[in-house]
């Protein structure tokens, strides 16, 4: 992952698992299929005569916008996933994401209340999980999506240990 202007110097980012791209493609295609069905419903109802009056140019324009938007959204999935990274430092965990609008969060270990791991059926199928870091301040809560199960379990244990050690030192 190339360094960006918001990245601290000397940080090597750990990226999420590449299998997360497949999971996001599947959920993205399903989401866009539902959106397309919703958009197509009035067009189909107009075509069979249930109700009418939708001008042809509106049908074409709306369909084109939905198709182009879906194509752009789906084509950006690999870049979005590859932009997600995390780095464990001595006192905090850095999490970065975003292509155009980049975001980097530093979660101090001493502020961690608990580390949660979740995985839905699709994520379990691909051996992935989402690591959620909960802190006292909601603004510093953070998520690492698409970690392998082994890495998620390691992060949960390691971050919990570091959080307890820093909390005891307060």
Coordinates of N, CA and C in Angstrom, one line a residue:
X1 N 0.9 -1.2 0.0 CA 0.0 0.0 0.0 C 0.9 1.2 0.0
X2 N 0.8 2.1 -1.0 CA 1.6 3.3 -1.1 C 1.3 4.3 0.1
X3 N 2.4 5.0 0.5 CA 2.2 6.0 1.5 C 1.4 7.2 1.0
X4 N 0.5 7.7 1.8 CA -0.4 8.8 1.5 C 0.0 9.9 2.4
X5 N -0.4 11.2 2.0 CA -0.1 12.3 2.9 C -0.6 12.2 4.3
X6 N -1.6 11.4 4.6 CA -2.1 11.3 6.0 C -1.4 10.3 6.8
X7 N -0.5 9.5 6.1 CA 0.2 8.4 6.8 C 1.3 8.9 7.6
X8 N 1.5 8.4 8.8 CA 2.7 8.8 9.6 C 3.9 8.1 8.9
X9 N 5.1 8.8 9.1 CA 6.3 8.2 8.5 C 6.7 6.9 9.2
X10 N 7.2 6.0 8.4 CA 7.8 4.8 8.9 C 6.7 3.7 9.3
X11 N 5.5 3.9 8.9 CA 4.4 3.0 9.2 C 4.3 2.0 8.0
X12 N 4.3 0.7 8.3 CA 4.0 -0.3 7.3 C 2.7 -0.9 7.6
X13 N 1.7 -0.7 6.7 CA 0.3 -1.1 6.9 C 0.1 -2.6 6.7
X14 N -0.6 -3.2 7.6 CA -1.0 -4.6 7.4 C -2.4 -4.5 6.7
X15 N -2.5 -5.1 5.5 CA -3.8 -5.1 4.8 C -4.7 -6.2 5.2
X16 N -6.0 -6.0 4.9 CA -7.0 -7.0 5.2 C -6.8 -8.1 4.1
X17 N -7.4 -9.3 4.4 CA -7.4 -10.4 3.5 C -8.0 -10.1 2.1
X18 N -7.3 -10.6 1.1 CA -7.8 -10.4 -0.3 C -9.2 -11.1 -0.5
X19 N -9.5 -12.1 0.2 CA -10.8 -12.8 0.0 C -11.9 -11.9 0.4
X20 N -11.7 -10.8 1.1 CA -12.7 -9.8 1.4 C -13.2 -9.1 0.2
X21 N -12.4 -9.0 -0.9 CA -12.8 -8.5 -2.2 C -14.0 -9.3 -2.7
X22 N -13.9 -10.6 -2.7 CA -14.9 -11.5 -3.2 C -16.2 -11.3 -2.4
X23 N -16.1 -11.2 -1.1 CA -17.3 -11.0 -0.2 C -18.0 -9.7 -0.6
X24 N -17.2 -8.7 -0.8 CA -17.8 -7.4 -1.1 C -18.4 -7.4 -2.5
X25 N -17.8 -8.1 -3.4 CA -18.4 -8.3 -4.8 C -19.7 -9.0 -4.7
X26 N -19.8 -10.0 -3.9 CA -21.1 -10.8 -3.8 C -22.1 -9.9 -3.2
X27 N -21.8 -9.2 -2.0 CA -22.8 -8.4 -1.4 C -23.2 -7.2 -2.3
X28 N -22.2 -6.6 -3.0 CA -22.4 -5.5 -3.9 C -23.3 -5.9 -5.0
X29 N -23.1 -7.0 -5.6 CA -23.9 -7.5 -6.8 C -25.4 -7.7 -6.3
X30 N -25.5 -8.3 -5.1 CA -26.8 -8.6 -4.6 C -27.6 -7.2 -4.3
X31 N -26.8 -6.3 -3.7 CA -27.4 -5.0 -3.4 C -27.9 -4.3 -4.7
X32 N -27.0 -4.3 -5.7 CA -27.3 -3.6 -6.9 C -28.5 -4.3 -7.7
X33 N -28.5 -5.7 -7.5 CA -29.6 -6.4 -8.2 C -31.0 -6.0 -7.5
X34 N -31.0 -5.8 -6.2 CA -32.2 -5.4 -5.6 C -32.6 -4.0 -6.0
X35 N -31.6 -3.1 -6.0 CA -31.8 -1.7 -6.5 C -32.4 -1.7 -7.9
X36 N -31.8 -2.5 -8.8 CA -32.2 -2.6 -10.2 C -33.7 -3.1 -10.2
X37 N -34.0 -4.1 -9.4 CA -35.4 -4.6 -9.4 C -36.4 -3.5 -9.0
X38 N -36.0 -2.7 -7.9 CA -36.9 -1.7 -7.5 C -37.0 -0.6 -8.5
X39 N -36.0 -0.2 -9.2 CA -36.0 0.8 -10.2 C -36.8 0.3 -11.4
X40 N -36.7 -1.0 -11.8 CA -37.3 -1.6 -12.9 C -38.8 -1.8 -12.7
X41 N -39.3 -1.9 -11.5 CA -40.7 -2.2 -11.2 C -41.6 -1.2 -11.9
X42 N -41.5 0.1 -11.7 CA -42.4 1.0 -12.4 C -42.3 0.9 -13.9
X43 N -41.1 0.7 -14.4 CA -40.9 0.6 -15.9 C -41.6 -0.6 -16.4
X44 N -41.5 -1.8 -15.7 CA -42.3 -3.0 -16.1 C -43.8 -2.8 -16.0
X45 N -44.2 -2.2 -14.9 CA -45.6 -1.9 -14.7 C -46.2 -1.0 -15.8
X46 N -45.4 -0.1 -16.2 CA -45.8 0.8 -17.3 C -45.8 0.1 -18.6
X47 N -44.9 -0.9 -18.8 CA -44.9 -1.6 -20.1 C -46.0 -2.6 -20.2
X48 N -46.5 -3.1 -19.1 CA -47.7 -4.0 -19.2 C -49.0 -3.3 -19.0
X49 N -48.9 -2.0 -18.8 CA -50.2 -1.2 -18.8 C -50.9 -1.1 -17.4
X50 N -50.2 -1.5 -16.4 CA -50.8 -1.3 -15.0 C -51.0 0.2 -14.7
X51 N -50.0 0.9 -15.0 CA -50.1 2.4 -15.0 C -49.1 2.9 -16.0
X52 N -49.4 4.1 -16.5 CA -48.7 4.6 -17.6 C -48.3 6.0 -17.4
X53 N -47.7 6.5 -18.4 CA -47.3 7.9 -18.4 C -45.9 8.2 -18.1
X54 N -45.1 7.2 -18.0 CA -43.6 7.5 -17.7 C -43.0 7.7 -19.1
X55 N -42.5 8.9 -19.3 CA -41.8 9.2 -20.6 C -40.6 8.3 -20.8
X56 N -40.4 7.9 -22.1 CA -39.3 7.1 -22.5 C -37.9 7.6 -22.0
X57 N -37.8 8.9 -22.1 CA -36.5 9.5 -21.8 C -36.2 9.3 -20.3
X58 N -37.2 9.4 -19.4 CA -37.0 9.1 -18.0 C -36.6 7.7 -17.7
X59 N -37.3 6.8 -18.4 CA -36.9 5.3 -18.3 C -35.5 5.1 -18.6
X60 N -35.1 5.7 -19.8 CA -33.7 5.5 -20.2 C -32.7 6.1 -19.3
X61 N -33.0 7.4 -18.9 CA -32.1 8.1 -18.1 C -31.9 7.4 -16.7
X62 N -33.0 7.1 -16.1 CA -32.9 6.4 -14.7 C -32.2 5.1 -14.8
X63 N -32.5 4.3 -15.8 CA -31.8 3.0 -16.0 C -30.3 3.2 -16.3
X64 N -30.0 4.2 -17.1 CA -28.6 4.4 -17.4 C -27.8 4.9 -16.1
X65 N -28.4 5.7 -15.4 CA -27.8 6.2 -14.1 C -27.5 5.1 -13.2
X66 N -28.5 4.2 -13.0 CA -28.4 3.1 -12.1 C -27.3 2.1 -12.6
X67 N -27.3 1.8 -13.9 CA -26.3 0.9 -14.4 C -24.9 1.5 -14.3
X68 N -24.7 2.7 -14.6 CA -23.4 3.4 -14.6 C -22.9 3.4 -13.1
X69 N -23.8 3.8 -12.2 CA -23.5 3.9 -10.8 C -23.0 2.6 -10.3
X70 N -23.8 1.5 -10.6 CA -23.5 0.2 -10.2 C -22.1 -0.3 -10.7
X71 N -21.9 0.0 -12.0 CA -20.6 -0.4 -12.6 C -19.4 0.3 -11.9
X72 N -19.6 1.6 -11.7 CA -18.5 2.3 -11.0 C -18.3 1.8 -9.6
X73 N -19.4 1.6 -8.9 CA -19.3 1.2 -7.5 C -18.6 -0.2 -7.4
X74 N -19.0 -1.1 -8.3 CA -18.4 -2.5 -8.2 C -17.0 -2.5 -8.7
X75 N -16.6 -1.6 -9.6 CA -15.3 -1.5 -10.1 C -14.3 -1.0 -9.1
X76 N -14.8 -0.2 -8.2 CA -14.0 0.4 -7.1 C -13.8 -0.5 -5.9
X77 N -14.5 -1.6 -5.8 CA -14.4 -2.5 -4.7 C -12.9 -2.9 -4.4
X78 N -12.2 -3.4 -5.4 CA -10.8 -3.8 -5.1 C -9.9 -2.7 -4.5
X79 N -10.1 -1.5 -5.0 CA -9.3 -0.4 -4.5 C -9.7 0.0 -3.1
X80 N -11.0 0.0 -2.9 CA -11.5 0.3 -1.5 C -10.9 -0.7 -0.5
X81 N -11.0 -2.0 -0.8 CA -10.5 -3.0 0.1 C -9.0 -2.9 0.3
X82 N -8.3 -2.6 -0.8 CA -6.8 -2.5 -0.6 C -6.4 -1.2 0.1
X83 N -7.3 -0.3 0.3 CA -6.9 0.9 1.0 C -7.1 0.7 2.5
X84 N -7.7 -0.4 2.9 CA -7.9 -0.6 4.4 C -6.6 -1.2 4.9
X85 N -6.1 -0.6 6.0 CA -4.9 -1.2 6.6 C -4.9 -0.8 8.1
X86 N -4.0 -1.5 8.8 CA -3.9 -1.2 10.3 C -2.4 -1.5 10.6
X87 N -2.0 -0.8 11.7 CA -0.6 -0.9 12.2 C -0.6 -0.8 13.7
X88 N 0.0 -1.8 14.3 CA 0.1 -1.8 15.8 C 1.4 -1.1 16.2
X89 N 1.2 0.0 17.0 CA 2.3 0.7 17.5 C 2.4 0.4 19.0
X90 N 3.3 1.0 19.7 CA 3.6 0.8 21.1 C 2.4 1.2 21.9
X91 N 1.8 2.3 21.7 CA 0.7 2.9 22.5 C -0.7 2.9 21.9
X92 N -0.7 2.6 20.6 CA -2.1 2.7 19.9 C -2.1 1.8 18.7
X93 N -3.3 1.7 18.1 CA -3.5 1.0 16.9 C -4.0 2.0 15.9
X94 N -3.3 2.0 14.7 CA -3.7 2.9 13.6 C -4.5 2.1 12.7
X95 N -5.7 2.7 12.2 CA -6.5 2.1 11.2 C -6.7 3.1 10.1
X96 N -6.5 2.7 8.9 CA -6.7 3.6 7.8 C -7.6 3.0 6.7
X97 N -8.3 3.9 6.0 CA -9.2 3.4 4.9 C -9.5 4.6 4.1
X98 N -10.0 4.3 2.9 CA -10.5 5.3 2.0 C -9.6 5.6 0.8
X99 N -10.3 5.9 -0.4 CA -9.5 6.2 -1.6 C -9.5 7.7 -1.8
X100 N -10.7 8.3 -2.0 CA -10.8 9.7 -2.2 C -10.9 10.4 -0.9
X101 N -11.8 10.0 0.0 CA -11.9 10.6 1.3 C -11.2 9.6 2.3
X102 N -10.0 9.9 2.6 CA -9.2 9.0 3.5 C -9.5 9.3 4.9
X103 N -9.4 8.3 5.7 CA -9.6 8.4 7.2 C -8.6 7.6 7.9
X104 N -8.0 8.1 8.9 CA -7.1 7.4 9.8 C -7.4 7.6 11.2
X105 N -7.6 6.5 12.0 CA -8.0 6.6 13.4 C -6.9 6.0 14.2
X106 N -6.5 6.6 15.3 CA -5.5 6.1 16.2 C -6.3 5.7 17.5
X107 N -6.4 4.4 17.8 CA -7.1 4.0 19.0 C -6.1 3.7 20.1
X108 N -6.0 4.5 21.1 CA -5.1 4.2 22.2 C -5.5 2.9 23.0
X109 N -4.5 2.1 23.3 CA -4.8 0.8 23.9 C -5.4 1.0 25.3
X110 N -5.0 2.1 26.0 CA -5.6 2.4 27.3 C -7.1 2.8 27.3
X111 N -7.6 3.1 26.1 CA -9.0 3.5 26.0 C -9.9 2.3 25.6
X112 N -9.3 1.2 25.2 CA -10.1 0.0 24.8 C -10.9 -0.5 25.9
X113 N -12.2 -0.7 25.7 CA -13.1 -1.3 26.6 C -13.2 -2.8 26.3
X114 N -13.4 -3.1 25.0 CA -13.4 -4.5 24.6 C -13.2 -4.6 23.1
X115 N -12.8 -5.8 22.7 CA -12.6 -6.1 21.3 C -13.5 -7.1 20.9
X116 N -14.4 -6.9 19.9 CA -15.4 -7.8 19.5 C -15.1 -8.3 18.1
X117 N -15.4 -9.6 17.9 CA -15.2 -10.2 16.5 C -16.6 -10.7 16.1
X118 N -16.9 -10.4 14.8 CA -18.2 -10.9 14.3 C -18.0 -11.4 12.9
X119 N -18.8 -12.3 12.5 CA -18.7 -12.9 11.1 C -20.1 -13.4 10.8
X120 N -20.6 -12.9 9.7 CA -21.9 -13.4 9.2 C -21.6 -14.7 8.4
X121 N -22.7 -15.3 7.8 CA -22.5 -16.5 7.1 C -21.6 -16.4 5.9
X122 N -21.6 -15.3 5.1 CA -20.7 -15.2 4.0 C -19.3 -15.0 4.4
X123 N -19.1 -14.2 5.5 CA -17.7 -14.0 6.0 C -17.2 -15.3 6.5
X124 N -18.0 -16.1 7.2 CA -17.5 -17.4 7.7 C -17.2 -18.3 6.6
X125 N -18.0 -18.3 5.5 CA -17.7 -19.1 4.4 C -16.3 -18.9 3.8
X126 N -15.9 -17.6 3.8 CA -14.6 -17.3 3.3 C -13.5 -17.2 4.4
X127 N -13.8 -17.6 5.6 CA -12.8 -17.6 6.7 C -12.4 -16.2 7.1
X128 N -13.3 -15.3 7.1 CA -13.0 -13.9 7.5 C -13.9 -13.5 8.7
X129 N -13.5 -12.3 9.2 CA -14.2 -11.8 10.3 C -14.0 -10.3 10.3
X130 N -14.8 -9.6 11.2 CA -14.7 -8.1 11.4 C -14.3 -7.9 12.8
X131 N -13.2 -7.2 13.0 CA -12.8 -6.9 14.4 C -13.3 -5.5 14.7
X132 N -14.0 -5.4 15.8 CA -14.6 -4.1 16.3 C -13.9 -3.7 17.6
X133 N -13.4 -2.5 17.6 CA -12.7 -2.0 18.8 C -13.7 -1.0 19.5
X134 N -14.1 -1.2 20.7 CA -15.0 -0.3 21.4 C -14.2 0.4 22.5
X135 N -14.4 1.7 22.5 CA -13.7 2.6 23.5 C -14.8 3.4 24.3
X136 N -14.3 4.1 25.3 CA -15.3 4.9 26.1 C -15.8 6.0 25.2
X137 N -15.1 6.6 24.3 CA -15.6 7.6 23.4 C -16.0 7.0 22.1
X138 N -17.2 7.2 21.7 CA -17.7 6.6 20.4 C -16.9 7.1 19.2
X139 N -16.3 8.3 19.3 CA -15.6 8.9 18.2 C -14.3 8.0 17.9
X140 N -13.8 7.3 18.8 CA -12.6 6.5 18.6 C -12.9 5.1 18.4
X141 N -14.1 4.7 18.3 CA -14.5 3.3 18.0 C -13.9 3.0 16.6
X142 N -13.5 1.8 16.3 CA -12.9 1.5 15.0 C -13.2 0.1 14.6
X143 N -13.1 -0.1 13.3 CA -13.5 -1.4 12.7 C -12.4 -1.9 11.8
X144 N -12.0 -3.1 11.8 CA -11.1 -3.7 10.8 C -11.9 -4.8 10.1
X145 N -12.5 -4.5 9.0 CA -13.3 -5.5 8.3 C -12.4 -6.4 7.4
X146 N -12.8 -7.7 7.2 CA -12.1 -8.6 6.3 C -10.8 -9.2 6.8
X147 N -10.6 -9.2 8.1 CA -9.4 -9.9 8.7 C -9.7 -11.4 8.6
X148 N -8.6 -12.2 8.4 CA -8.8 -13.6 8.5 C -9.2 -14.0 9.9
X149 N -9.8 -15.2 10.1 CA -10.2 -15.6 11.4 C -9.0 -15.7 12.4
X150 N -7.9 -16.2 11.9 CA -6.7 -16.4 12.7 C -6.1 -15.0 13.1
X151 N -6.1 -14.1 12.2 CA -5.6 -12.7 12.5 C -6.6 -12.0 13.4
X152 N -7.9 -12.2 13.2 CA -8.9 -11.6 14.1 C -8.7 -12.1 15.5
X153 N -8.5 -13.4 15.7 CA -8.3 -14.0 17.0 C -7.1 -13.4 17.6
X154 N -6.0 -13.4 16.8 CA -4.7 -12.8 17.4 C -4.9 -11.4 17.8
X155 N -5.6 -10.6 16.9 CA -5.8 -9.1 17.3 C -6.6 -9.0 18.6
X156 N -7.7 -9.8 18.7 CA -8.5 -9.8 19.9 C -7.7 -10.0 21.1
X157 N -6.9 -11.1 21.1 CA -6.1 -11.4 22.3 C -5.0 -10.4 22.5
X158 N -4.3 -10.0 21.5 CA -3.2 -9.0 21.7 C -3.7 -7.7 22.1
X159 N -4.8 -7.2 21.5 CA -5.3 -5.9 21.8 C -5.9 -5.9 23.2
X160 N -6.6 -7.0 23.6 CA -7.2 -7.1 24.9 C -6.1 -7.0 26.0
X161 N -5.0 -7.8 25.7 CA -3.9 -7.8 26.7 C -3.3 -6.4 26.8
X162 N -3.0 -5.7 25.7 CA -2.4 -4.4 25.7 C -3.4 -3.4 26.4
X163 N -4.7 -3.5 26.1 CA -5.6 -2.6 26.7 C -5.7 -2.8 28.2
X164 N -5.7 -4.0 28.7 CA -5.7 -4.3 30.1 C -4.4 -3.7 30.8
X165 N -3.3 -3.9 30.1 CA -2.0 -3.4 30.7 C -2.0 -1.9 30.8
X166 N -2.5 -1.2 29.7 CA -2.5 0.2 29.7 C -3.6 0.8 30.7
X167 N -4.7 0.1 30.8 CA -5.8 0.5 31.7 C -5.3 0.4 33.2
X168 N -4.6 -0.7 33.5 CA -4.0 -0.9 34.8 C -3.0 0.2 35.2
X169 N -2.4 0.8 34.2 CA -1.4 1.8 34.4 C -2.0 3.2 34.6
X170 N -3.3 3.4 34.3 CA -3.9 4.7 34.5 C -4.0 5.1 35.9

